[in-house]
Coordinates of N, CA, C and O in Angstrom, one line a residue:
M709 N 129.7 98.4 84.1 CA 128.7 98.0 84.9 C 127.6 97.3 83.9 O 127.2 97.9 83.0
S710 N 127.4 96.0 84.0 CA 126.6 95.2 83.2 C 125.1 95.4 83.7 O 124.7 94.8 84.8
I711 N 124.2 96.0 82.9 CA 122.9 96.2 83.3 C 122.0 95.5 82.2 O 122.2 95.7 81.1
D712 N 120.9 94.8 82.6 CA 120.0 94.1 81.7 C 118.6 94.6 82.1 O 118.4 94.9 83.2
Y713 N 117.7 94.4 81.1 CA 116.3 94.8 81.3 C 115.5 93.7 80.7 O 115.6 93.3 79.6
V714 N 114.3 93.4 81.5 CA 113.4 92.4 81.0 C 112.0 93.2 81.2 O 111.8 93.6 82.1
E715 N 111.3 93.4 80.0 CA 110.0 94.0 80.0 C 109.1 93.1 80.8 O 109.0 92.0 80.5
I716 N 108.4 93.7 81.7 CA 107.4 92.9 82.6 C 106.0 93.7 82.5 O 105.2 93.4 83.3
T717 N 105.7 94.4 81.5 CA 104.5 95.1 81.3 C 103.3 94.0 81.4 O 103.3 93.1 80.7
G718 N 102.5 94.3 82.3 CA 101.3 93.5 82.5 C 101.5 92.2 83.5 O 100.6 91.5 83.8
V719 N 102.8 92.1 84.0 CA 103.0 91.0 84.9 C 103.0 91.5 86.3 O 103.8 91.9 87.0
Y720 N 101.8 91.4 86.9 CA 101.4 92.1 88.1 C 102.2 91.4 89.3 O 102.7 92.1 90.2
S721 N 102.4 90.1 89.2 CA 103.2 89.4 90.3 C 104.6 89.8 90.4 O 105.0 90.0 91.6
K722 N 105.3 90.2 89.3 CA 106.6 90.7 89.4 C 106.8 92.1 90.0 O 107.6 92.4 90.8
V723 N 105.8 92.9 89.6 CA 105.7 94.2 90.2 C 105.4 94.2 91.7 O 106.0 94.8 92.5
Q724 N 104.4 93.4 92.0 CA 104.1 93.3 93.4 C 105.3 92.8 94.3 O 105.5 93.2 95.4
E725 N 105.8 91.7 93.8 CA 107.1 91.1 94.5 C 108.1 92.2 94.6 O 108.7 92.3 95.8
F726 N 108.4 93.0 93.7 CA 109.4 94.0 93.8 C 109.0 95.1 94.8 O 109.8 95.4 95.8
Y727 N 107.8 95.6 94.7 CA 107.3 96.7 95.8 C 107.4 96.2 97.2 O 107.5 97.0 98.1
R728 N 107.2 94.9 97.3 CA 107.2 94.4 98.7 C 108.6 94.6 99.4 O 108.6 94.5 100.7
R729 N 109.6 94.7 98.6 CA 111.0 94.9 99.1 C 111.4 96.3 99.4 O 112.4 96.5 99.9
L730 N 110.6 97.2 98.9 CA 110.8 98.6 99.1 C 110.3 99.2 100.5 O 109.4 98.9 101.0
S731 N 111.2 100.2 100.9 CA 110.8 101.0 102.1 C 109.7 102.0 101.7 O 109.5 102.3 100.4
L732 N 108.9 102.4 102.7 CA 108.0 103.5 102.3 C 108.5 104.7 101.7 O 108.0 105.2 100.7
N733 N 109.7 105.1 102.1 CA 110.3 106.2 101.5 C 110.5 106.0 99.9 O 110.3 107.0 99.1
S734 N 111.0 104.9 99.6 CA 111.3 104.5 98.3 C 109.9 104.6 97.4 O 109.9 105.1 96.3
I735 N 109.0 104.1 98.0 CA 107.6 104.1 97.3 C 107.0 105.5 97.2 O 106.7 106.0 96.1
I736 N 107.2 106.4 98.2 CA 106.8 107.7 98.1 C 107.7 108.5 97.1 O 107.2 109.2 96.3
Y737 N 109.0 108.2 96.9 CA 109.7 108.9 96.0 C 109.4 108.5 94.6 O 109.4 109.2 93.7
R738 N 109.0 107.2 94.4 CA 108.6 106.7 93.1 C 107.2 107.3 92.6 O 107.1 107.7 91.6
F739 N 106.2 107.3 93.5 CA 104.9 107.7 93.2 C 104.5 109.3 93.7 O 103.5 109.7 93.5
L740 N 105.6 109.9 94.3 CA 105.4 111.3 94.9 C 104.4 111.4 95.9 O 104.1 112.5 96.4
H741 N 104.0 110.2 96.6 CA 103.2 110.2 97.7 C 102.9 108.7 98.1 O 103.2 107.8 97.3
P742 N 102.5 108.5 99.2 CA 102.3 107.1 99.6 C 101.1 106.5 99.0 O 100.2 107.2 98.7
I743 N 101.3 105.3 98.6 CA 100.2 104.6 97.9 C 99.9 103.2 98.6 O 100.9 102.6 99.1
A744 N 98.7 102.9 98.6 CA 98.3 101.6 99.3 C 98.6 100.3 98.4 O 98.9 99.3 98.8
D745 N 98.3 100.5 97.1 CA 98.3 99.4 96.1 C 99.1 99.8 94.9 O 98.4 100.4 94.1
P746 N 100.4 99.5 94.8 CA 101.1 99.8 93.5 C 100.3 99.1 92.2 O 100.5 99.7 91.2
L747 N 99.8 97.9 92.4 CA 99.2 97.4 91.3 C 98.0 98.1 90.7 O 97.8 98.2 89.5
Y748 N 97.3 98.8 91.6 CA 96.2 99.6 91.0 C 96.8 100.8 90.1 O 96.2 101.1 89.0
V749 N 97.9 101.4 90.5 CA 98.6 102.4 89.7 C 99.1 101.9 88.4 O 98.9 102.5 87.4
Y750 N 99.7 100.7 88.5 CA 100.2 100.1 87.2 C 99.1 99.6 86.3 O 99.2 99.7 85.1
K751 N 97.9 99.3 86.9 CA 96.9 98.9 85.9 C 96.5 100.2 85.1 O 96.3 100.0 83.9
Y752 N 96.5 101.2 85.8 CA 96.2 102.6 85.1 C 97.3 103.0 84.1 O 97.1 103.3 82.9
L753 N 98.5 102.9 84.6 CA 99.7 103.2 83.7 C 99.8 102.3 82.5 O 99.9 102.8 81.4
W754 N 99.7 101.1 82.6 CA 99.7 100.2 81.5 C 98.6 100.4 80.5 O 98.7 100.2 79.3
S755 N 97.5 100.8 81.0 CA 96.3 101.1 80.1 C 96.6 102.5 79.2 O 96.0 102.7 78.2
R756 N 97.6 103.2 79.7 CA 97.9 104.5 79.1 C 99.2 104.3 78.2 O 99.8 105.2 77.8
G757 N 99.7 103.1 77.9 CA 100.9 102.9 77.1 C 102.2 102.7 77.9 O 103.2 102.6 77.2
C758 N 102.1 102.8 79.2 CA 103.4 102.7 79.9 C 104.0 101.3 79.7 O 103.3 100.3 79.5
M759 N 105.3 101.2 79.7 CA 106.0 99.9 79.7 C 106.8 99.9 80.8 O 107.4 100.8 81.3
T760 N 106.9 98.7 81.5 CA 107.7 98.5 82.7 C 108.8 97.4 82.5 O 108.5 96.4 81.9
F761 N 110.0 97.9 82.9 CA 111.2 96.9 82.8 C 111.7 96.6 84.2 O 112.0 97.5 84.9
L762 N 112.1 95.3 84.4 CA 112.7 94.9 85.5 C 114.2 95.0 85.4 O 114.7 94.7 84.2
I763 N 114.9 95.7 86.1 CA 116.4 96.0 86.0 C 117.2 95.0 86.7 O 117.0 94.6 87.8
Y764 N 118.2 94.5 85.9 CA 119.0 93.3 86.5 C 120.4 93.9 86.5 O 120.9 94.5 85.6
Y765 N 121.0 93.6 87.7 CA 122.4 94.0 87.8 C 123.1 92.8 88.4 O 122.7 92.3 89.5
E766 N 124.2 92.2 87.9 CA 124.8 91.1 88.4 C 123.8 89.9 88.7 O 123.8 89.2 89.7
N767 N 122.9 89.7 87.7 CA 122.0 88.7 87.7 C 120.9 88.7 88.9 O 120.3 87.8 89.2
K768 N 120.9 89.9 89.4 CA 119.8 90.1 90.6 C 118.8 91.3 90.0 O 119.4 92.3 89.6
D769 N 117.5 91.1 90.4 CA 116.6 92.2 90.0 C 116.9 93.3 91.1 O 116.6 93.1 92.3
V770 N 117.2 94.5 90.7 CA 117.6 95.6 91.5 C 116.7 96.8 91.4 O 116.9 97.8 92.1
G771 N 115.9 96.9 90.4 CA 114.9 98.0 90.2 C 113.9 97.8 89.2 O 113.8 96.9 88.5
L772 N 113.2 98.9 89.1 CA 112.1 99.0 87.9 C 112.4 100.2 87.2 O 112.7 101.2 87.9
L773 N 112.0 100.2 85.9 CA 112.1 101.4 85.0 C 110.7 101.4 84.4 O 110.4 100.4 83.8
D774 N 110.0 102.5 84.5 CA 108.8 102.7 83.8 C 108.9 103.8 82.7 O 109.5 104.9 83.1
I775 N 108.3 103.6 81.6 CA 108.3 104.7 80.6 C 107.0 104.9 80.1 O 106.2 103.8 79.8
T776 N 106.6 106.1 80.0 CA 105.1 106.4 79.5 C 105.2 107.5 78.4 O 105.7 108.6 78.7
P777 N 104.9 107.1 77.2 CA 105.0 108.0 76.1 C 104.1 109.3 76.3 O 103.1 109.2 76.9
C778 N 104.7 110.4 75.8 CA 103.9 111.6 75.9 C 104.4 112.6 74.7 O 105.3 113.3 74.8
G779 N 103.8 112.3 73.6 CA 104.2 113.1 72.4 C 105.5 112.7 71.9 O 105.8 111.5 71.7
E780 N 106.3 113.7 71.6 CA 107.7 113.5 71.3 C 108.6 113.0 72.4 O 109.8 112.7 72.3
G781 N 108.0 113.1 73.7 CA 108.9 112.8 74.8 C 108.3 111.6 75.6 O 107.4 110.9 75.1
V782 N 109.0 111.2 76.6 CA 108.7 110.0 77.5 C 108.9 110.4 78.9 O 110.0 110.9 79.3
E783 N 107.9 110.0 79.7 CA 108.1 110.2 81.1 C 108.9 108.9 81.6 O 108.5 107.7 81.3
V784 N 109.9 109.1 82.4 CA 110.7 108.1 82.9 C 110.7 107.9 84.5 O 111.0 109.1 85.1
A785 N 110.6 106.8 84.9 CA 110.6 106.6 86.4 C 111.5 105.4 86.8 O 111.3 104.4 86.2
I786 N 112.5 105.7 87.6 CA 113.4 104.5 88.0 C 113.3 104.5 89.5 O 113.4 105.4 90.1
V787 N 113.2 103.3 89.9 CA 113.2 103.0 91.3 C 114.2 101.8 91.5 O 114.1 100.8 90.9
I788 N 115.1 102.1 92.3 CA 116.1 101.0 92.8 C 115.9 100.6 94.1 O 115.6 101.3 95.0
A789 N 116.0 99.2 94.2 CA 115.7 98.7 95.5 C 116.6 99.2 96.7 O 117.7 99.5 96.4
D790 N 116.1 99.3 97.8 CA 116.7 99.9 98.9 C 118.2 99.4 99.1 O 119.1 100.2 99.4
A791 N 118.3 98.2 99.0 CA 119.7 97.5 99.3 C 120.7 97.8 98.2 O 121.9 97.8 98.5
Y792 N 120.3 98.4 97.1 CA 121.3 98.7 96.1 C 121.3 100.2 95.7 O 122.1 100.6 94.9
Q793 N 120.6 101.1 96.5 CA 120.7 102.5 96.5 C 122.2 103.0 96.9 O 122.8 102.4 97.8
G794 N 122.6 104.1 96.4 CA 123.8 104.7 96.7 C 125.1 104.0 96.0 O 126.1 104.3 96.3
K795 N 124.8 103.2 95.0 CA 125.9 102.4 94.3 C 126.0 102.9 92.9 O 126.7 102.3 92.1
G796 N 125.3 103.9 92.5 CA 125.5 104.4 91.2 C 124.5 103.9 90.1 O 124.7 104.1 88.9
L797 N 123.7 103.0 90.6 CA 122.8 102.2 89.6 C 121.9 103.1 88.9 O 121.5 103.0 87.8
G798 N 121.2 104.0 89.7 CA 120.3 105.0 89.1 C 120.8 105.7 87.9 O 120.2 105.8 86.9
K799 N 122.1 106.3 88.1 CA 122.6 107.1 87.2 C 123.0 106.2 86.0 O 122.9 106.6 84.8
A800 N 123.5 105.0 86.4 CA 124.0 104.1 85.2 C 122.8 103.7 84.4 O 122.9 103.5 83.2
V801 N 121.6 103.5 85.0 CA 120.4 103.1 84.2 C 120.0 104.2 83.4 O 119.7 104.0 82.2
A802 N 120.0 105.3 83.8 CA 119.7 106.5 83.1 C 120.6 106.7 81.8 O 120.1 106.9 80.7
L803 N 121.7 106.6 82.0 CA 122.7 106.7 80.9 C 122.6 105.5 79.9 O 122.7 105.7 78.7
D804 N 122.4 104.3 80.5 CA 122.3 103.1 79.7 C 121.1 103.1 78.8 O 121.0 102.6 77.7
F805 N 120.0 103.5 79.4 CA 118.7 103.4 78.7 C 118.4 104.6 77.8 O 117.5 104.3 76.9
A806 N 119.1 105.6 77.9 CA 118.8 106.8 77.0 C 118.9 106.4 75.4 O 118.0 106.9 74.7
P807 N 119.9 105.7 75.0 CA 119.9 105.3 73.6 C 118.8 104.5 73.2 O 118.2 104.6 72.0
R808 N 118.2 103.7 74.0 CA 117.1 102.8 73.7 C 115.8 103.8 73.5 O 114.9 103.6 72.6
L809 N 115.7 104.8 74.3 CA 114.7 105.9 74.2 C 114.6 106.6 72.8 O 113.6 106.8 72.1
W810 N 115.8 106.9 72.5 CA 116.1 107.6 71.3 C 115.7 106.6 70.0 O 115.0 107.0 69.0
K811 N 116.1 105.3 70.1 CA 115.7 104.4 69.1 C 114.3 104.2 69.0 O 113.6 103.8 67.9
M812 N 113.5 104.4 70.1 CA 112.0 104.3 70.1 C 111.4 105.5 69.5 O 110.2 105.6 69.4
G813 N 112.2 106.4 69.2 CA 111.7 107.7 68.6 C 111.5 108.9 69.5 O 111.0 110.0 69.0
F814 N 111.9 108.9 70.7 CA 111.7 110.0 71.7 C 112.8 111.0 71.6 O 113.9 110.6 71.4
K815 N 112.4 112.3 71.6 CA 113.4 113.3 71.5 C 113.9 113.8 72.9 O 115.0 114.5 72.9
Y816 N 113.1 113.6 73.9 CA 113.5 114.0 75.2 C 112.8 113.1 76.1 O 111.9 112.4 75.9
A817 N 113.4 113.1 77.4 CA 112.8 112.4 78.4 C 112.7 113.3 79.7 O 113.2 114.3 79.8
F818 N 111.5 113.0 80.5 CA 111.5 113.8 81.7 C 111.0 113.0 82.9 O 110.6 111.8 82.7
A819 N 111.4 113.5 84.0 CA 111.0 112.7 85.2 C 110.5 113.8 86.3 O 111.0 114.9 86.4
Y820 N 109.6 113.3 87.1 CA 109.0 114.0 88.2 C 109.8 113.6 89.5 O 109.9 112.5 89.6
I821 N 110.3 114.6 90.3 CA 111.1 114.3 91.3 C 110.7 115.1 92.5 O 110.5 116.3 92.4
M822 N 110.6 114.6 93.7 CA 110.2 115.3 94.9 C 111.4 116.2 95.3 O 112.5 115.8 95.2
P823 N 111.2 117.4 95.8 CA 112.3 118.2 96.1 C 113.1 117.6 97.3 O 114.3 117.9 97.3
E824 N 112.6 116.7 98.1 CA 113.2 116.3 99.1 C 114.3 115.0 98.7 O 115.1 114.4 99.5
N825 N 114.0 114.6 97.3 CA 114.8 113.5 96.9 C 116.1 114.0 96.4 O 116.3 114.1 95.1
Y826 N 117.1 114.4 97.3 CA 118.3 115.0 96.9 C 119.1 114.1 96.0 O 119.9 114.6 95.1
K827 N 119.0 112.8 96.1 CA 119.9 111.9 95.4 C 119.4 111.9 93.9 O 120.3 112.1 93.0
A828 N 118.2 111.9 93.7 CA 117.7 111.8 92.2 C 117.8 113.3 91.6 O 118.3 113.3 90.5
L829 N 117.8 114.3 92.5 CA 118.0 115.7 91.9 C 119.4 115.8 91.5 O 119.9 116.5 90.5
S830 N 120.4 115.3 92.4 CA 121.8 115.3 92.2 C 122.1 114.6 90.8 O 122.9 115.2 90.0
I831 N 121.6 113.4 90.7 CA 121.8 112.7 89.5 C 121.3 113.4 88.3 O 122.1 113.6 87.2
A832 N 120.2 114.1 88.2 CA 119.6 114.9 87.1 C 120.5 116.0 86.7 O 120.8 116.3 85.6
K833 N 121.0 116.7 87.8 CA 121.9 117.8 87.6 C 123.2 117.4 86.9 O 123.7 117.9 86.0
K834 N 123.8 116.3 87.5 CA 125.0 115.8 86.9 C 124.9 115.3 85.5 O 125.8 115.5 84.7
L835 N 123.7 114.8 85.2 CA 123.4 114.4 83.8 C 123.1 115.5 82.9 O 122.9 115.3 81.6
G836 N 123.0 116.7 83.3 CA 122.7 117.9 82.5 C 121.3 118.2 82.2 O 120.9 119.0 81.3
A837 N 120.4 117.7 83.0 CA 119.1 117.9 82.9 C 118.6 119.3 83.3 O 119.4 119.9 84.1
E838 N 117.6 119.8 82.6 CA 117.1 121.1 83.0 C 116.1 120.8 84.1 O 115.1 120.1 83.9
V839 N 116.3 121.3 85.3 CA 115.5 121.1 86.5 C 114.8 122.3 86.9 O 115.4 123.3 87.1
R840 N 113.5 122.1 87.0 CA 112.6 123.2 87.5 C 111.8 122.7 88.7 O 111.2 121.7 88.7
C841 N 111.7 123.5 89.7 CA 111.1 123.0 90.9 C 110.0 124.0 91.4 O 110.3 125.2 91.4
R842 N 109.0 123.5 91.9 CA 108.0 124.2 92.7 C 107.6 123.3 93.8 O 108.3 122.9 94.5
D843 N 106.4 122.9 93.8 CA 106.0 121.8 94.6 C 106.7 120.5 94.4 O 106.9 119.6 95.3
I844 N 106.7 120.2 93.0 CA 107.4 119.1 92.5 C 108.4 119.6 91.5 O 108.2 120.5 90.8
C845 N 109.5 118.8 91.3 CA 110.6 119.1 90.4 C 110.3 118.4 89.2 O 109.8 117.3 89.2
I846 N 110.6 118.9 88.1 CA 110.7 118.2 86.7 C 112.0 118.4 86.2 O 112.6 119.4 86.1
A847 N 112.6 117.1 85.8 CA 113.9 117.2 85.1 C 113.7 116.8 83.7 O 113.1 115.8 83.4
I848 N 114.3 117.6 82.8 CA 114.0 117.4 81.3 C 115.4 117.1 80.8 O 116.3 117.8 80.9
Y849 N 115.4 116.0 80.1 CA 116.6 115.5 79.5 C 116.5 115.4 78.0 O 115.6 114.9 77.4
R850 N 117.3 116.2 77.3 CA 117.2 116.2 75.8 C 118.1 115.2 75.3 O 119.3 114.9 75.7
L851 N 117.5 114.3 74.4 CA 118.2 113.2 73.8 C 118.8 113.7 72.5 O 118.2 114.1 71.7
G852 N 120.1 113.5 72.4 CA 120.9 113.9 71.2 C 121.1 112.7 70.3 O 120.5 111.7 70.4
K853 N 121.8 112.8 69.3 CA 122.1 111.8 68.2 C 122.6 110.7 68.9 O 123.4 110.7 69.8
E854 N 122.0 109.5 68.5 CA 122.4 108.1 69.0 C 121.9 108.0 70.5 O 122.2 107.0 71.2
G855 N 121.1 109.0 71.0 CA 120.5 108.8 72.3 C 121.2 109.3 73.5 O 120.9 109.2 74.6
E856 N 122.4 109.9 73.3 CA 123.1 110.3 74.4 C 122.4 111.6 74.9 O 121.6 112.2 74.3
I857 N 122.5 111.7 76.3 CA 121.9 112.8 77.0 C 122.7 114.1 76.8 O 123.9 114.2 77.0
C858 N 122.1 115.1 76.2 CA 122.7 116.4 75.9 C 122.9 117.2 77.1 O 121.9 117.3 77.9
Q859 N 124.0 117.9 77.3 CA 124.3 118.7 78.4 C 123.6 120.0 78.1 O 123.4 120.5 76.9
R860 N 123.1 120.7 79.1 CA 122.5 122.0 79.1 C 123.5 123.1 78.5 O 124.7 122.9 78.7
A861 N 123.0 124.0 77.8 CA 123.9 125.2 77.2 C 124.3 126.1 78.4 O 123.7 126.2 79.4

């Protein structure tokens, strides 16, 4: 699977164009609740060091990946366009991008996931993340040597 990334941090038009193509459910799963204006959220995220990447698959923009540093770790959020969901792209992006996170100096990655987002939780568990749930789930991925995702013990 050939996946490419283009950093679009600060490019509001690209973010706006992408979110216009998403269903309300996809927006809720990305932000953990409905939001009226994704650009408002991105303005805040980018001011906090978040980086945003447009995900390309077969020369089509199919998703966004956001990373926000947090000490030795990094919060990761992946959203795949509705038309491309269910094709293994979310899992492929997580595996493909992990070595880049390691090279950036992060020791672990984490993601917040709604308990109703069974697809994302399934991916997290298959990749060996430690998943803890209450009102919101958190999936913690330990990055090993060269950035591979380490399996839980």
